[in-house]
XYZ file of C-alpha atoms in Angstrom:
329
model
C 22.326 -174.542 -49.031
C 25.823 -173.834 -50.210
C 28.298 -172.388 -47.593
C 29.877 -169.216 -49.388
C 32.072 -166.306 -47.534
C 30.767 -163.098 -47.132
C 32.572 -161.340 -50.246
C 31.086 -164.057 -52.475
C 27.602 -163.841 -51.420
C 28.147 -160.080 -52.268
C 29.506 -161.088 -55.682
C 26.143 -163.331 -55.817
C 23.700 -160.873 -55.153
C 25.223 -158.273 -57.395
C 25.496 -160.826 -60.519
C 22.079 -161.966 -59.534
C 20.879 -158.401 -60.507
C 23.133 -157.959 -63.482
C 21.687 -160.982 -65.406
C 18.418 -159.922 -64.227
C 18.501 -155.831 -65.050
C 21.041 -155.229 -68.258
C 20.893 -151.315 -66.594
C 22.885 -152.413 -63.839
C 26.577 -151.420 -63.934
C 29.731 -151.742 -61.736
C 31.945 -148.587 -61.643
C 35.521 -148.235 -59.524
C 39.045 -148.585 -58.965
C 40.180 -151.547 -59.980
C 36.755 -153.638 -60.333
C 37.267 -155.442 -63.433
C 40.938 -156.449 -64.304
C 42.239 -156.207 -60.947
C 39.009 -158.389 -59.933
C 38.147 -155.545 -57.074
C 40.302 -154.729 -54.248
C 38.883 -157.575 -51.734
C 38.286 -159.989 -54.822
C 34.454 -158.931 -54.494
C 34.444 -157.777 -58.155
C 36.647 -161.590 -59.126
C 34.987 -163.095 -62.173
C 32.428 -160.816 -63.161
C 34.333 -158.919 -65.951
C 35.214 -161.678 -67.822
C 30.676 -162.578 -67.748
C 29.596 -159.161 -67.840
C 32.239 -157.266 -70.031
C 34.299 -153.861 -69.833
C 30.891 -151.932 -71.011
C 29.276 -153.147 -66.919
C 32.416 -153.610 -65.106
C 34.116 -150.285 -65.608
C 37.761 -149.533 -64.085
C 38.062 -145.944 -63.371
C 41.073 -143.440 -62.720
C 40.986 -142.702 -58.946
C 38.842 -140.261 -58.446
C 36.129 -141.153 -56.325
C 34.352 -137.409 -57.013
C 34.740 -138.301 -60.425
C 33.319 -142.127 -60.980
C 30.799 -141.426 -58.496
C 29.654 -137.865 -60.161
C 29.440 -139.921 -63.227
C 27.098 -142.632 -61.379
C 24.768 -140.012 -60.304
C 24.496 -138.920 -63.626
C 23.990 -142.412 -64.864
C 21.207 -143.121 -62.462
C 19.411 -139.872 -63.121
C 19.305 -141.478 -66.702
C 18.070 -145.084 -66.092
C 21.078 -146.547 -65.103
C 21.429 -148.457 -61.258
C 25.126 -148.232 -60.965
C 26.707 -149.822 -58.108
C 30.022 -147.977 -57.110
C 32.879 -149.576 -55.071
C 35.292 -147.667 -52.486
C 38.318 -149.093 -51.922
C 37.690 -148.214 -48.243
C 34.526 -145.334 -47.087
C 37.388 -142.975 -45.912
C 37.911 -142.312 -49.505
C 33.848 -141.240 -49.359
C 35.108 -137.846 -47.572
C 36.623 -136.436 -50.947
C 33.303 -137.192 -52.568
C 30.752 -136.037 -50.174
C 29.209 -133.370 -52.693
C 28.138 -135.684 -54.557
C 27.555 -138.599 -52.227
C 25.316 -136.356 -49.578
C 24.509 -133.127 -51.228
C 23.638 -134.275 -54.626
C 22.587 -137.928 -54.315
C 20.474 -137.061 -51.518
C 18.209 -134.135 -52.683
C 17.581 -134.585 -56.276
C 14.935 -136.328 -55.687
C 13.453 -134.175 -53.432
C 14.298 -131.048 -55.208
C 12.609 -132.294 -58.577
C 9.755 -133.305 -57.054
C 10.157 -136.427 -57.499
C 10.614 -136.603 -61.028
C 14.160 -137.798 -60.802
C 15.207 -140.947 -59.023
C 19.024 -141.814 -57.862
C 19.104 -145.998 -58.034
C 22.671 -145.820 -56.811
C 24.154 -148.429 -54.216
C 27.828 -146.959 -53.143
C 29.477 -150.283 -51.603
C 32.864 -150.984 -49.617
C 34.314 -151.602 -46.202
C 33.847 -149.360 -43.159
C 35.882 -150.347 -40.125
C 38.994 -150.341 -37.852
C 40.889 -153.593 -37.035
C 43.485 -153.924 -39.901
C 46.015 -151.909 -39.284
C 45.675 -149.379 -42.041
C 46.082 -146.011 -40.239
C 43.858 -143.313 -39.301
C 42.913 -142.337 -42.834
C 41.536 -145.657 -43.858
C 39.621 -146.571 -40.726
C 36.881 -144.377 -40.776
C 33.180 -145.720 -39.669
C 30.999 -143.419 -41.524
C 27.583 -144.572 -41.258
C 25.968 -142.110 -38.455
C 27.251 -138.997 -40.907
C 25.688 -140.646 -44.060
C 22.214 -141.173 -42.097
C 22.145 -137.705 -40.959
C 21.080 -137.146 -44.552
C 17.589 -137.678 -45.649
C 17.253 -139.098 -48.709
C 19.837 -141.570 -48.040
C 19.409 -145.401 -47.177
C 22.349 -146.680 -44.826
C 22.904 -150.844 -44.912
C 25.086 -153.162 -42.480
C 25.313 -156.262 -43.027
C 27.171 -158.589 -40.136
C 26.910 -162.099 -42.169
C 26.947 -163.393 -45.233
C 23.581 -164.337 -45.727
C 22.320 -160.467 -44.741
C 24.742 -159.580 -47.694
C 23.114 -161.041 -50.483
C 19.970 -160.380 -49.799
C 20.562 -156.498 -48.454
C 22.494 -155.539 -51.846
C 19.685 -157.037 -53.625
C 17.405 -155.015 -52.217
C 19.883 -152.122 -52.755
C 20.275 -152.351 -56.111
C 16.040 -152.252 -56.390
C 15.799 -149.377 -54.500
C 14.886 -146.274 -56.309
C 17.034 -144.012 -53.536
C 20.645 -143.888 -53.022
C 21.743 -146.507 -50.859
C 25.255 -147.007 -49.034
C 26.125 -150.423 -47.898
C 28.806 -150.347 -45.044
C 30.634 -153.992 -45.411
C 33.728 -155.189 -42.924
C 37.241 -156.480 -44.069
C 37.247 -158.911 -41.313
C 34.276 -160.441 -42.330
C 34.997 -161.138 -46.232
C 36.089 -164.969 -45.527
C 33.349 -165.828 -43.470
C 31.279 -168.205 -44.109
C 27.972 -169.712 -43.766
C 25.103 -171.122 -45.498
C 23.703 -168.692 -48.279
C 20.409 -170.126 -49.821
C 20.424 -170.288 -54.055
C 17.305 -168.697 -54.276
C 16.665 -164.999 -55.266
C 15.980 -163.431 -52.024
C 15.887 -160.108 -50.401
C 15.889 -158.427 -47.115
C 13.827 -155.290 -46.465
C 15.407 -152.180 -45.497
C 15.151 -151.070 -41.924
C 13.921 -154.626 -40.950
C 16.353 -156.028 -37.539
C 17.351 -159.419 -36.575
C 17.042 -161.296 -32.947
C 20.393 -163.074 -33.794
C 19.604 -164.484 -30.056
C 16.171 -164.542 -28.321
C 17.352 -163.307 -24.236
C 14.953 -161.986 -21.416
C 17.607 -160.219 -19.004
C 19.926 -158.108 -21.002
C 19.466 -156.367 -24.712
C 22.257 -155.884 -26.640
C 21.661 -153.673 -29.861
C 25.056 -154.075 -32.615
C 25.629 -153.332 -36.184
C 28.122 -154.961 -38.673
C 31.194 -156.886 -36.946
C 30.099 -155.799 -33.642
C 27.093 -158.245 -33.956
C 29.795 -160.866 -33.668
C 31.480 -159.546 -31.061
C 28.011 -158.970 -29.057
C 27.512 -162.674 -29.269
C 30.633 -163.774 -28.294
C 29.737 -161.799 -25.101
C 26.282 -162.888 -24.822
C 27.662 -166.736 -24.287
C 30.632 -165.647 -21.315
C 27.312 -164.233 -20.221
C 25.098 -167.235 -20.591
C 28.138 -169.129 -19.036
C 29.797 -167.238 -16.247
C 26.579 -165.078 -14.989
C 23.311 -166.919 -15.885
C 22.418 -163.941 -17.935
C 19.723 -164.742 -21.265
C 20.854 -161.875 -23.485
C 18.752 -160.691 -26.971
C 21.214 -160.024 -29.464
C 19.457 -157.570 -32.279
C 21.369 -157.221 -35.052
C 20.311 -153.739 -36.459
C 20.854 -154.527 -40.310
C 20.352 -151.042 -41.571
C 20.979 -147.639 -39.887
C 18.374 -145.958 -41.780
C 16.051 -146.718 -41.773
C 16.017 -147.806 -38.716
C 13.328 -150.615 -37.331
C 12.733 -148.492 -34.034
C 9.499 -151.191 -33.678
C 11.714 -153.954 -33.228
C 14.457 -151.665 -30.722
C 11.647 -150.855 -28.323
C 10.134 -154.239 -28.278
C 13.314 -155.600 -26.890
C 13.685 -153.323 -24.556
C 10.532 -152.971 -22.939
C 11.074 -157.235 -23.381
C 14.393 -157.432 -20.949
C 14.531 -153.563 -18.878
C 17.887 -153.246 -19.882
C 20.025 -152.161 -22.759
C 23.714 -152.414 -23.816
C 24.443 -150.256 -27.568
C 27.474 -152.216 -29.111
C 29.409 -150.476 -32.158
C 32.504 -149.298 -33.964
C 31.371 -146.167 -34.301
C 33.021 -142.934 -32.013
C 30.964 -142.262 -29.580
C 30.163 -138.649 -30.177
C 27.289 -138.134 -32.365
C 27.359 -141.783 -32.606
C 24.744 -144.466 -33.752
C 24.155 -145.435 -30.335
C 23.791 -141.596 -29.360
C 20.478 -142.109 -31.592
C 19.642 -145.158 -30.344
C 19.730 -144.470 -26.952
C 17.887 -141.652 -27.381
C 15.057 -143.455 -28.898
C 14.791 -146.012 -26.313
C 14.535 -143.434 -23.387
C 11.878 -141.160 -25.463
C 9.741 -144.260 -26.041
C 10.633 -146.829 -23.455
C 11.727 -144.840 -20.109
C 8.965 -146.733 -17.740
C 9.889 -149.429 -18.951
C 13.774 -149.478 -18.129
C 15.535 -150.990 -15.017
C 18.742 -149.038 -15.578
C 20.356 -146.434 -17.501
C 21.226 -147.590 -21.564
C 24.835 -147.904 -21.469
C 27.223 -147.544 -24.629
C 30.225 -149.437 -25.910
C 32.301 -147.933 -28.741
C 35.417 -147.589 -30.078
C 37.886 -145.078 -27.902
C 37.388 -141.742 -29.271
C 40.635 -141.003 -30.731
C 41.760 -141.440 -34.798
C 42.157 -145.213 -35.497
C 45.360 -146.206 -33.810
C 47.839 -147.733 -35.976
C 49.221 -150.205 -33.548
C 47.853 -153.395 -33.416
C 47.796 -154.302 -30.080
C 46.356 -150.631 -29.755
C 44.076 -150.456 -32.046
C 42.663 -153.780 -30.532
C 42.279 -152.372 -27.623
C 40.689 -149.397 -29.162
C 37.529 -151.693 -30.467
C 34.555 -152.724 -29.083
C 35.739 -156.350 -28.249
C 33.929 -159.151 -25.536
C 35.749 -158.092 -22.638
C 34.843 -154.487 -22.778
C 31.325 -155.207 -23.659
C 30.926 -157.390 -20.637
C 32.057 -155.265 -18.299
C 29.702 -152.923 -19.344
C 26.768 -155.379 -19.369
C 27.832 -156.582 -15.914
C 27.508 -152.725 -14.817
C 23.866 -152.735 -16.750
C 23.210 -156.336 -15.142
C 24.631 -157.439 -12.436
C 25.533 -161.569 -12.484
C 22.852 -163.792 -11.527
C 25.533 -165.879 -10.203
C 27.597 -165.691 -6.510
């Protein structure tokens, strides 16, 4: 299989689906000639032409008004944000419209609309361009909320996207555009609200999203290493919908649960998480489910700070340690 980066297997999937459905278009600030902000978009103007790759003024309200328009007639337009902070001056359309047409015309009219772009802290961008918006997008039903941590996930998650018949808003990570890994060639999906074991553990579950999947692992070997602790690694994949099967399983597996994310900690992902695990897998716990987040504070602007401020290994395994104590003297 060919070893891509993260940004091109998104570039895959998406021109996968273009030369397979002529009603799927790209809409955004500087998509086509610019070749997308992150060099997501590069190449696919000059195949696909100005009529599918569409540069728009900046106005997210505006392009993404116009791609809930489109899909209500036939169209599955992908839109890109130059970062999901910019999502807050759309969120008419991107949570009260795109989520309840469907359910207010009785299912008559379907929104095939994947919003795409990064959602994270880490790269020294300020407060305003930092935001991790995924647990306020999934407290809307009617919308589909995607994470991928790896490349692989990527292609096959905005493939799936781009198919579904509901709006669908993929939450990617700067810091994870050049990585790489093998990618299979083949057309491939991955099913909504379907986890991943990203490592099989009988002592300690740790439950991560996005780049905090990474981050989990890295902590899961110190863990391995320096305290004889086997920890599962689930790598959530989507927020909603959420595979609550594969949550529980884990934890009624090891007894003990660590929530890993980038997310504030208020109202958080893990807030929902947690919950679920104690409504459905109390008796089977041998200690409280304990949370790692970012600080609760805007993103810091400092990069030492802001460093600090995100969920990194040695927070997270201090945490685990609390949740497991070392297995070694």
């Amino acid at each position: 299989m060919p070893v891509i980066t993260y940004r091109e297997a998104l570039r895959l999937g998406m021109s996968e689906e273009m030369r397979r459905d002529p009603n799927v278009i790209i809409l955004g600030e500087e998509v086509g000639q610019f070749k997308g902000s992150y060099k997501v978009t590069q190449g696919m103007l000059e195949e696909f032409g100005p009529k599918r790759i569409i540069d728009t003024p900046i106005s997210e309200a505006g392009f993404i008004g116009l791609a809930i328009g489109a899909a209500q007639m036939g169209m599955r337009p992908i839109c890109e944000l130059m970062f999901w902070s910019f999502s807050y001056v759309a969120f008419d359309q991107i949570v009260n419209n795109a989520a309840n047409i469907r359910y207010m015309s009785g299912g008559l009219i379907n929104i095939p609309l994947v919003i795409r772009g990064p959602a994270n802290g880490g790269t020294g961008v300020g407060a305003t361009h930092s935001h991790t918006p995924e647990n306020l997008l999934a407290n809307a039903p009617g919308l589909k909320v995607v994470c991928p941590s790896c490349a692989s996930d990527a292609k096959g998650l905005i493939k799936t996207a781009i198919r579904d018949n509901d709006p669908v808003y993929i939450m990617e990570n700067t810091l994870l555009y050049g990585e790489k890994e093998e990618v299979s060639s083949d057309d491939y999906t991955i099913p909504l609200g379907k986890a991943a074991i990203r490592r099989e553990g009988k002592d300690l579950t740790i439950i991560a999203h996005g780049m905090s999947v990474k981050q989990s692992l890295l902590t899961a070997d110190i863990l391995a290493k320096d305290h004889g602790i086997e920890t599962e690694v689930v790598d959530l994949r989507s927020i909603r919908p959420l595979d609550v099967d594969t949550i529980v399983k884990s934890a009624i597996k090891t007894g003990r649960v660590v929530i890993v994310e980038e997310n504030k900690p208020f109202c958080g992902v893990g807030a929902q998480i947690s919950h679920m695990i104690n409504d459905l897998a109390f008796g089977w716990l041998d200690a409280p489910v304990k949370r790692v987040s970012a600080i609760d504070s805007p993103a810091i602007y400092s990069g030492p700070l802001e460093s600090i401020q995100l969920p990194k290994p040695d927070r997270i395994l201090k945490t685990c340690l609390q949740v497991c104590p070392s297995k070694k003297k």
